[in-house]
XYZ file of C-alpha atoms in Angstrom:
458
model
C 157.670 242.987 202.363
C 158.080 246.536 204.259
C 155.093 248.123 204.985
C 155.530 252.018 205.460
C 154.865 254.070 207.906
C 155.161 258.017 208.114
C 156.509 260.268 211.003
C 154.785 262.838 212.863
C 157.588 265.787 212.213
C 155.349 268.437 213.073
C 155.055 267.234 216.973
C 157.260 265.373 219.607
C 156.258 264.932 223.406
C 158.277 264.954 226.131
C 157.017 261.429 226.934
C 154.380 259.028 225.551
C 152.650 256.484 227.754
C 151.759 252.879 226.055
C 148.810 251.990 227.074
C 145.973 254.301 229.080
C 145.523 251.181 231.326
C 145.349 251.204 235.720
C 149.006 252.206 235.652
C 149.330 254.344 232.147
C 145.976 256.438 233.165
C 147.883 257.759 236.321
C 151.336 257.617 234.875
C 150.052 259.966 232.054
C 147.809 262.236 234.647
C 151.175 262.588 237.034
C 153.591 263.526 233.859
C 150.831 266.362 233.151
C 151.222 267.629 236.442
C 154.607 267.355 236.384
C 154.686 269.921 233.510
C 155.005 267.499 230.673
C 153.825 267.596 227.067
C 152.251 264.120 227.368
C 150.668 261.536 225.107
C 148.594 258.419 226.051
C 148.188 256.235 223.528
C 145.444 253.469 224.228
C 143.996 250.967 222.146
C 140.475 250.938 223.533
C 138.138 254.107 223.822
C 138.527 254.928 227.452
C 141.260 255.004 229.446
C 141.357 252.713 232.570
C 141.800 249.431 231.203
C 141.104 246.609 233.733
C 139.266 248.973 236.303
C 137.101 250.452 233.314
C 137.453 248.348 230.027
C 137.817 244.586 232.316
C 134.938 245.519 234.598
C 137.628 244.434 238.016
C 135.259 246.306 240.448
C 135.731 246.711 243.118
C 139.470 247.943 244.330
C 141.116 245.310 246.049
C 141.695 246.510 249.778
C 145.773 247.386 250.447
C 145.986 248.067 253.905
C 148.795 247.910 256.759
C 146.843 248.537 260.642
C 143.665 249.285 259.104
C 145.304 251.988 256.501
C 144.946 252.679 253.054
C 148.638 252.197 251.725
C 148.166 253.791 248.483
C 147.008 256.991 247.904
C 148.187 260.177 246.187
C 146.639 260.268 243.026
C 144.393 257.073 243.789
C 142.951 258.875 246.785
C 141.766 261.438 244.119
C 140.354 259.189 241.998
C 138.218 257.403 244.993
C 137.086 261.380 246.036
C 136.033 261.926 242.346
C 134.570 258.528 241.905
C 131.974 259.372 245.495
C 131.538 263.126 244.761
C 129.736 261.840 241.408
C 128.068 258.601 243.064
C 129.929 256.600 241.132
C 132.312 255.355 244.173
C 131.298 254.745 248.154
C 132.431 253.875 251.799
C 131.066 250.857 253.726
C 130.509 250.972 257.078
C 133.588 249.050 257.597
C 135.765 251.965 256.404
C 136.450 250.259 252.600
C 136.251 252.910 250.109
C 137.413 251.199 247.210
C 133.707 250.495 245.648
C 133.171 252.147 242.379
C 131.667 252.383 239.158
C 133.632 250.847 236.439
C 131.662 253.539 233.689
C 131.982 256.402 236.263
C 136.000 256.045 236.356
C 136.107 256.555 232.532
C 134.718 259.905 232.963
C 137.034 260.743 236.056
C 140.155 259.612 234.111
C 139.442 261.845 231.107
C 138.944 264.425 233.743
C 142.017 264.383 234.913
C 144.310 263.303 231.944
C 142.948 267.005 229.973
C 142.636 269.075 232.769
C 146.293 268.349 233.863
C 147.153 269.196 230.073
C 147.881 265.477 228.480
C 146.889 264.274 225.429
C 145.002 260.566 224.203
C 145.060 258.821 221.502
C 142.095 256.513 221.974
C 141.883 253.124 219.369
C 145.396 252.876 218.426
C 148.198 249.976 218.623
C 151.588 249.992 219.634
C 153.270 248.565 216.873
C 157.281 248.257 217.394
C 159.646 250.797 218.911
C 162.402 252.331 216.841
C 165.761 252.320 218.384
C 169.422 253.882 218.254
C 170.896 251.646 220.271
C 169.579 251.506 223.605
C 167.454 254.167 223.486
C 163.820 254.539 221.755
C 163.275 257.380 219.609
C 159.755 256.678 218.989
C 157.166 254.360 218.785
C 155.455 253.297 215.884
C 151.443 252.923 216.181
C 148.813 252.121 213.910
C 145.127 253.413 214.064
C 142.997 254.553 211.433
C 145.860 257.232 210.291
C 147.646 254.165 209.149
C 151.003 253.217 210.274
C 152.735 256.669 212.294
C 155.783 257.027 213.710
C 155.458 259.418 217.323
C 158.354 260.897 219.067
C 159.039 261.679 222.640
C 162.267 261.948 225.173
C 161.123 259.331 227.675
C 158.519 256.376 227.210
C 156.474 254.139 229.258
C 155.369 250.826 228.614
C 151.677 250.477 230.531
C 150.496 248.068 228.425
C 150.317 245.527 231.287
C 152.135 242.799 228.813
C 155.575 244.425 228.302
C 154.910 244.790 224.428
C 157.280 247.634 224.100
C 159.847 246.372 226.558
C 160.042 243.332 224.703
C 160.119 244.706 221.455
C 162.897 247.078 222.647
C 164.628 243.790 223.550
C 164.075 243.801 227.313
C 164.514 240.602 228.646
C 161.542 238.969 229.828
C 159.916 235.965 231.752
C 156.006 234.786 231.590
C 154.401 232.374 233.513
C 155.640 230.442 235.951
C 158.428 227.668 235.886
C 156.424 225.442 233.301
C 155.245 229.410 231.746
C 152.017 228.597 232.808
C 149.727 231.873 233.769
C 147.157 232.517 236.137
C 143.409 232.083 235.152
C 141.710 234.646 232.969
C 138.429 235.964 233.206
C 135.771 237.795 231.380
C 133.893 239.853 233.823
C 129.983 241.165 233.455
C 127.296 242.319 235.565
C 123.809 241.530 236.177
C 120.879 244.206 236.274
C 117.262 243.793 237.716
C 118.254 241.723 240.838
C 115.742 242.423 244.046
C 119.125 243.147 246.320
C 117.030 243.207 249.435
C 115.709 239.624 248.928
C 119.134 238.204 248.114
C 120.931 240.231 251.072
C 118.299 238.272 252.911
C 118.995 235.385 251.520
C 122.664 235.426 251.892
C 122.572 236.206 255.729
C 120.161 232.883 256.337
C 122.719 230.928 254.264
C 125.969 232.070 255.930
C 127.052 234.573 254.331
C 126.715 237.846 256.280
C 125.511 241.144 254.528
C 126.155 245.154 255.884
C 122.733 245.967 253.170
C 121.729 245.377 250.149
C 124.047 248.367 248.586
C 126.939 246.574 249.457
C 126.880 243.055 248.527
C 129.676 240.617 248.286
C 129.213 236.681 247.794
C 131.272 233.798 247.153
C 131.773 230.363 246.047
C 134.791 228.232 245.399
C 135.261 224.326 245.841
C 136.382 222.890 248.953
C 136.949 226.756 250.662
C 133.747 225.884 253.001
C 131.546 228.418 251.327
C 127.604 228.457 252.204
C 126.706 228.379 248.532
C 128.775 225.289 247.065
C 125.674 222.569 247.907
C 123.616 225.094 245.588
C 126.424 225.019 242.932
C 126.797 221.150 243.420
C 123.070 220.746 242.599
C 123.544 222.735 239.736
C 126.241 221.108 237.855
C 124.439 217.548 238.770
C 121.566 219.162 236.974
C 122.989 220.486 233.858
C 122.795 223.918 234.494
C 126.794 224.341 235.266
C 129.465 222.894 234.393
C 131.864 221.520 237.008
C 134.606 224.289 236.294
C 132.321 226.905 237.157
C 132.683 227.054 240.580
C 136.384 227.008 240.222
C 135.845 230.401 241.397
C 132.895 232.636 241.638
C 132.506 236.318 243.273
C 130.023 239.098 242.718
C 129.839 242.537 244.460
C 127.450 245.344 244.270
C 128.604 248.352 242.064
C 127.361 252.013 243.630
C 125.829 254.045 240.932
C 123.961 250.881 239.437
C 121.163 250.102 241.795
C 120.078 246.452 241.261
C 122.922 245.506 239.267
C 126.153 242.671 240.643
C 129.197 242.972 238.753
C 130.654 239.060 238.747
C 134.483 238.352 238.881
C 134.013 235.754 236.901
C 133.807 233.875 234.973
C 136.909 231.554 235.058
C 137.869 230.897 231.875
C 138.994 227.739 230.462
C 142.349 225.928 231.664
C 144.146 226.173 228.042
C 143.249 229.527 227.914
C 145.769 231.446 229.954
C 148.019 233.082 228.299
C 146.629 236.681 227.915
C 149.454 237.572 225.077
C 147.840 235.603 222.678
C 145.766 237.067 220.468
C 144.090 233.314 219.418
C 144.154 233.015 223.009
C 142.446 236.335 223.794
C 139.804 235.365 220.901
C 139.008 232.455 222.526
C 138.785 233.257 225.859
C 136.236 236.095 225.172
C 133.733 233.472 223.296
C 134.380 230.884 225.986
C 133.444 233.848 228.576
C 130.331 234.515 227.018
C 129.256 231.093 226.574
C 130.168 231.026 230.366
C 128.158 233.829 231.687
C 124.951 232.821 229.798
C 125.030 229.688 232.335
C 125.938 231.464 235.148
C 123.010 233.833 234.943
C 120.986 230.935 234.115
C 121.895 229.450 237.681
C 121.454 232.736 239.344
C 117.960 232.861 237.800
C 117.190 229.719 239.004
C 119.034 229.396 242.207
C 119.570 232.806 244.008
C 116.497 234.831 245.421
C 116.191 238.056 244.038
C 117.818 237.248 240.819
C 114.464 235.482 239.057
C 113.902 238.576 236.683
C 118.059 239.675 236.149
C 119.713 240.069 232.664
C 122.943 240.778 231.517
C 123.719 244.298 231.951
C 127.524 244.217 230.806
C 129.916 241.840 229.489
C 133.544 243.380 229.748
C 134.889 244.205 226.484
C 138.463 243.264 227.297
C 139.211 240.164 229.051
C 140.658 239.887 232.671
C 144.145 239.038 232.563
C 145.958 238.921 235.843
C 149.774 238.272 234.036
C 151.094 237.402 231.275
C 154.805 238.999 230.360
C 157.394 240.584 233.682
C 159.986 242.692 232.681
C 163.725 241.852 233.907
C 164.360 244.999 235.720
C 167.200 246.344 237.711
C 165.439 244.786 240.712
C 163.429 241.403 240.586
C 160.836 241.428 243.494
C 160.196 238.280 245.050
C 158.319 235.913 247.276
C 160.716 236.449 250.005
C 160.732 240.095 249.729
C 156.866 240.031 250.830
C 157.044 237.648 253.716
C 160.080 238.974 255.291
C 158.509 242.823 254.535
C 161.601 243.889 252.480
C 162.067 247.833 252.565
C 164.168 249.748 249.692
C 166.062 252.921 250.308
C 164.690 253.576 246.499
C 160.805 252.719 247.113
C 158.197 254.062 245.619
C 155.370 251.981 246.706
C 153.886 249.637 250.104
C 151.867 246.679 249.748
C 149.795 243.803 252.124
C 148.178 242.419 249.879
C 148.379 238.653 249.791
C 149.982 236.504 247.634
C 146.858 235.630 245.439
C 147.266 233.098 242.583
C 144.301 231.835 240.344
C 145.938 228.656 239.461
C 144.868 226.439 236.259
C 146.634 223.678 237.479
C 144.958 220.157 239.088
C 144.597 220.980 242.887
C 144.459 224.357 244.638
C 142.847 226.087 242.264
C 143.375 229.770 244.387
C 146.306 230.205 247.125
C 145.598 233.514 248.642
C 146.335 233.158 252.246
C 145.872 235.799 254.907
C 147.072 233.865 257.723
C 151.240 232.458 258.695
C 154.030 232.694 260.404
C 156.254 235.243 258.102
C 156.236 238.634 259.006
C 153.971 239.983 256.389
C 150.866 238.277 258.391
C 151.306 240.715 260.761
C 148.335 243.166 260.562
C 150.758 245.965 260.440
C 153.030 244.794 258.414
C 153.893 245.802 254.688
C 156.396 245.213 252.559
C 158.058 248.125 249.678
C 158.442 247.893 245.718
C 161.648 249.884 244.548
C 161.865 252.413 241.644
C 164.469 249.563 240.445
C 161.984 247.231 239.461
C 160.183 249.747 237.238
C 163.406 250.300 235.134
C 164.014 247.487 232.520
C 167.370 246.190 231.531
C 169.401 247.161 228.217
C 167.274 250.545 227.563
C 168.219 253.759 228.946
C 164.833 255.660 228.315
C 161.906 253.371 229.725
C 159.748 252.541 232.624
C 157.531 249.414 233.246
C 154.986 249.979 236.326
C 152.037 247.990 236.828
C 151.863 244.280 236.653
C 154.694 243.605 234.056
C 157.548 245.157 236.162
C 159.994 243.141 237.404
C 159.122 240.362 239.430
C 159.029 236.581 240.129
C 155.244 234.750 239.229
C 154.538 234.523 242.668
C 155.447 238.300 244.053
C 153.908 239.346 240.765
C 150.240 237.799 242.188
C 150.570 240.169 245.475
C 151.368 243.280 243.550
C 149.016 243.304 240.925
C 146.129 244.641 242.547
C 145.104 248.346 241.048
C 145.856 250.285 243.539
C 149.537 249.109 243.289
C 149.487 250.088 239.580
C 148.143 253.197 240.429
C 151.039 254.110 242.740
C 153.561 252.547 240.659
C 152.518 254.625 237.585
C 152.062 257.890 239.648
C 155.983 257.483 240.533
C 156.489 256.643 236.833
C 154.598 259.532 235.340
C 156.743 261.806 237.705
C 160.048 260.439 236.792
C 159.875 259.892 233.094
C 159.128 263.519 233.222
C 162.098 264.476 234.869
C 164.260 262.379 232.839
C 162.999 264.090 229.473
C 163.484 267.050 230.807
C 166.522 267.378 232.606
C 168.391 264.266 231.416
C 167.854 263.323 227.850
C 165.223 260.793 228.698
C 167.746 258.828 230.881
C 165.517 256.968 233.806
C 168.819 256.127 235.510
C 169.970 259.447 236.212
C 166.210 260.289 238.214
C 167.055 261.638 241.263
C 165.223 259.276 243.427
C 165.720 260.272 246.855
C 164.242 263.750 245.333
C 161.032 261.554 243.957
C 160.109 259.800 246.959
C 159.971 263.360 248.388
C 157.498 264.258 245.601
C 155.574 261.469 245.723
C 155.369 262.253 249.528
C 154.623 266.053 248.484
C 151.728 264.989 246.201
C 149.946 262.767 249.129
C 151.896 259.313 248.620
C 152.700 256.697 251.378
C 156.469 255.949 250.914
């Protein structure tokens, strides 16, 4: 059976981003500045995805000798995010604590003010194709089944759907196709912060104040908390897998409220491309974070009176499809700090893998031998990994481009996406424009010096 759809004649864009996610927010804001007629099209009803709609507060820290390495548009964000109260700086010099609801807010700002266009609660369907090139993409919402045109796409969906439906080769997983751990993030409201700050420094684990919190447990990584966790499971109140990995952090804007990276969600259920696998995961979250709370209630100091203030609507899903790209970052690449005459983003962040597999459950180390444990060191992504193979008129940023399972882990983090979408935004522009939507014939000697223009570190 063929199921219709119809095609929106009356409009075409010069591109349309898939998916209003970390990376398709800013790729959409930096083709608006770039003087394109833009369209996001998101299936949720902000954009932001894992930094709004996944609750992932707050910014993981990407820094080479103590500075930021992403900024450009993500420095704007963080400005907009503290001029409202909704982001902060510790007195360490971290300024990537913010308000998940807050960044909603900041990301509409700057999509319509820069021009661009969202389509909020609508689903990438399939691509249509003449040859190697997309002519549109076909969506579904409550218009039914439409048909949208634009010169140049991008695929921020964070799972490759397009690229994959476009026939862009693709790997998931790793060597078994295994993925890392999911999560479904939430927060808790009402806690006393000043008794559990005080709390925390008697048991270890040193506080700046109450507004910025950040406590930790995982088993067998010599954390203060585990005998507290230990007692719990031997009572009932946990289960053993949840202290597989548990984090909270304050969130500035919400006064007595912890936003919880966790919990971990069962072993089976890792593979953030399926939608039976999505389903599940979100009811074996919530059955999760009732007894977390329970063992915060009964275990942490200032958390006797705390309820559930948010459960993330969208799970946390750290990977699930990479593109094969022109480029396929690797392992090596990070450790030995690989630089790209075509990059268009720096990263130090660690190689950080939430493992479902028996034994190490997390291998994040900060500390080696290989270059990239220098505290100065970095490493580059290259525009090439952004461009997919076998279509002429596509880009992949975020945490699907093109990369081995293990390089994928270190440049996942949202600041990353951010950059890599910025450079995305600005190129898929040019390419509609000036070259019939082909990515390959970007000037990119002429967009580093743009990104560089607009602020970025490249």
């Amino acid at each position: 059976m063929f199921i219709s759809y119809k095609s929106v004649n009356s409009r075409d864009w010069d591109v349309i981003v898939a998916g209003g996610g970390t990376a398709g927010a800013v790729a959409g804001i930096a083709a608006a500045r770039s003087g394109a007629r833009v369209l996001v099209v998101e299936a949720q009803g902000s954009l932001g995805g894992t930094g709004t709609n996944a609750w992932v507060t707050p910014l993981m820290r990407n820094v080479s000798a103590g500075e930021n390495l992403n900024r450009g548009l993500t420095e704007e964000i963080k400005a907009r995010l503290r001029e409202r109260g909704d982001g902060a700086r510790d007195a360490g010099g971290n300024d990537n604590w913010f308000n998940p609801e807050g960044l909603k807010f900041v990301l509409d700002d700057l999509l319509t003010d820069a021009g661009g266009e969202v389509l909020f609660h609508t689903q990438v369907v399939r691509p249509l194709m003449e040859g190697g090139k997309i002519t549109a993409l076909v969506v579904h919402n409550k218009g039914g089944l439409q048909a949208l045109r634009a010169g140049c796409f991008i695929d921020a969906t964070g799972d490759a759907d397009v690229a994959l439906l476009a026939g862009v080769p693709c790997h998931a997983g790793d060597e078994e196709g295994v993925h890392q751990a999911m999560s479904l993030r939430f927060t808790l409201a009402g806690v006393d912060t000043a008794r559990l700050a005080g709390f925390l420094r008697e048991n270890g684990q040193g506080q700046e104040s109450p507004d910025f919190l950040h406590f930790w447990m995982v088993w067998d990584r010599n954390s203060s908390l585990e005998p507290l966790f230990r007692q719990a499971v031997e009572d009932g109140t946990l289960l053993e897998r949840d202290g597989d990995y548990f984090q909270a952090f304050s969130v500035p804007g919400r006064p007595g409220e912890l936003s919880f990276n966790c919990p971990r969600l069962r072993a089976d259920l890792n593979d953030g491309a399926d939608p039976w696998v999505l389903s599940a995961a979100q009811l074996d979250g919530r059955r999760a974070i009732e007894r977390l709370t329970r063992f915060c209630r009964a275990f942490l100091p200032g958390c006797e009176h705390a309820f559930i203030g948010v459960v993330a609507p969208m799970v946390g899903v750290r990977e699930t499809r990479r593109i094969v790209g022109e480029y396929t970052l690797t392992v090596e690449d990070i450790l030995d700090c690989a630089k790209f005459p075509d990059s268009i983003c720096k990263n130090h962040y660690p190689v950080d893998i939430h493992s479902v597999k028996g034994g190490a459950k997390l291998l994040h180390e900060r500390d080696g031998t290989a270059p990239y444990f220098a505290k100065d060191a970095y490493h580059e992504i290259p525009f090439r990994c952004l461009v997919p193979q076998g279509v002429s008129n596509l880009l992949v940023p975020g945490r699907a481009a093109s990369s081995t399972f293990e390089a994928q882990s270190s440049i996942r983090v949202q600041q990353n996406c951010h950059s890599m979408g910025e450079a995305a935004g600005i190129a898929a522009t040019w390419a509609a424009r000036e070259h019939g939507g082909e990515v390959r014939a970007v000037d990119v000697d002429a967009l580093r010096a743009e990104l560089r223009q607009r602020g970025g570190s490249v």
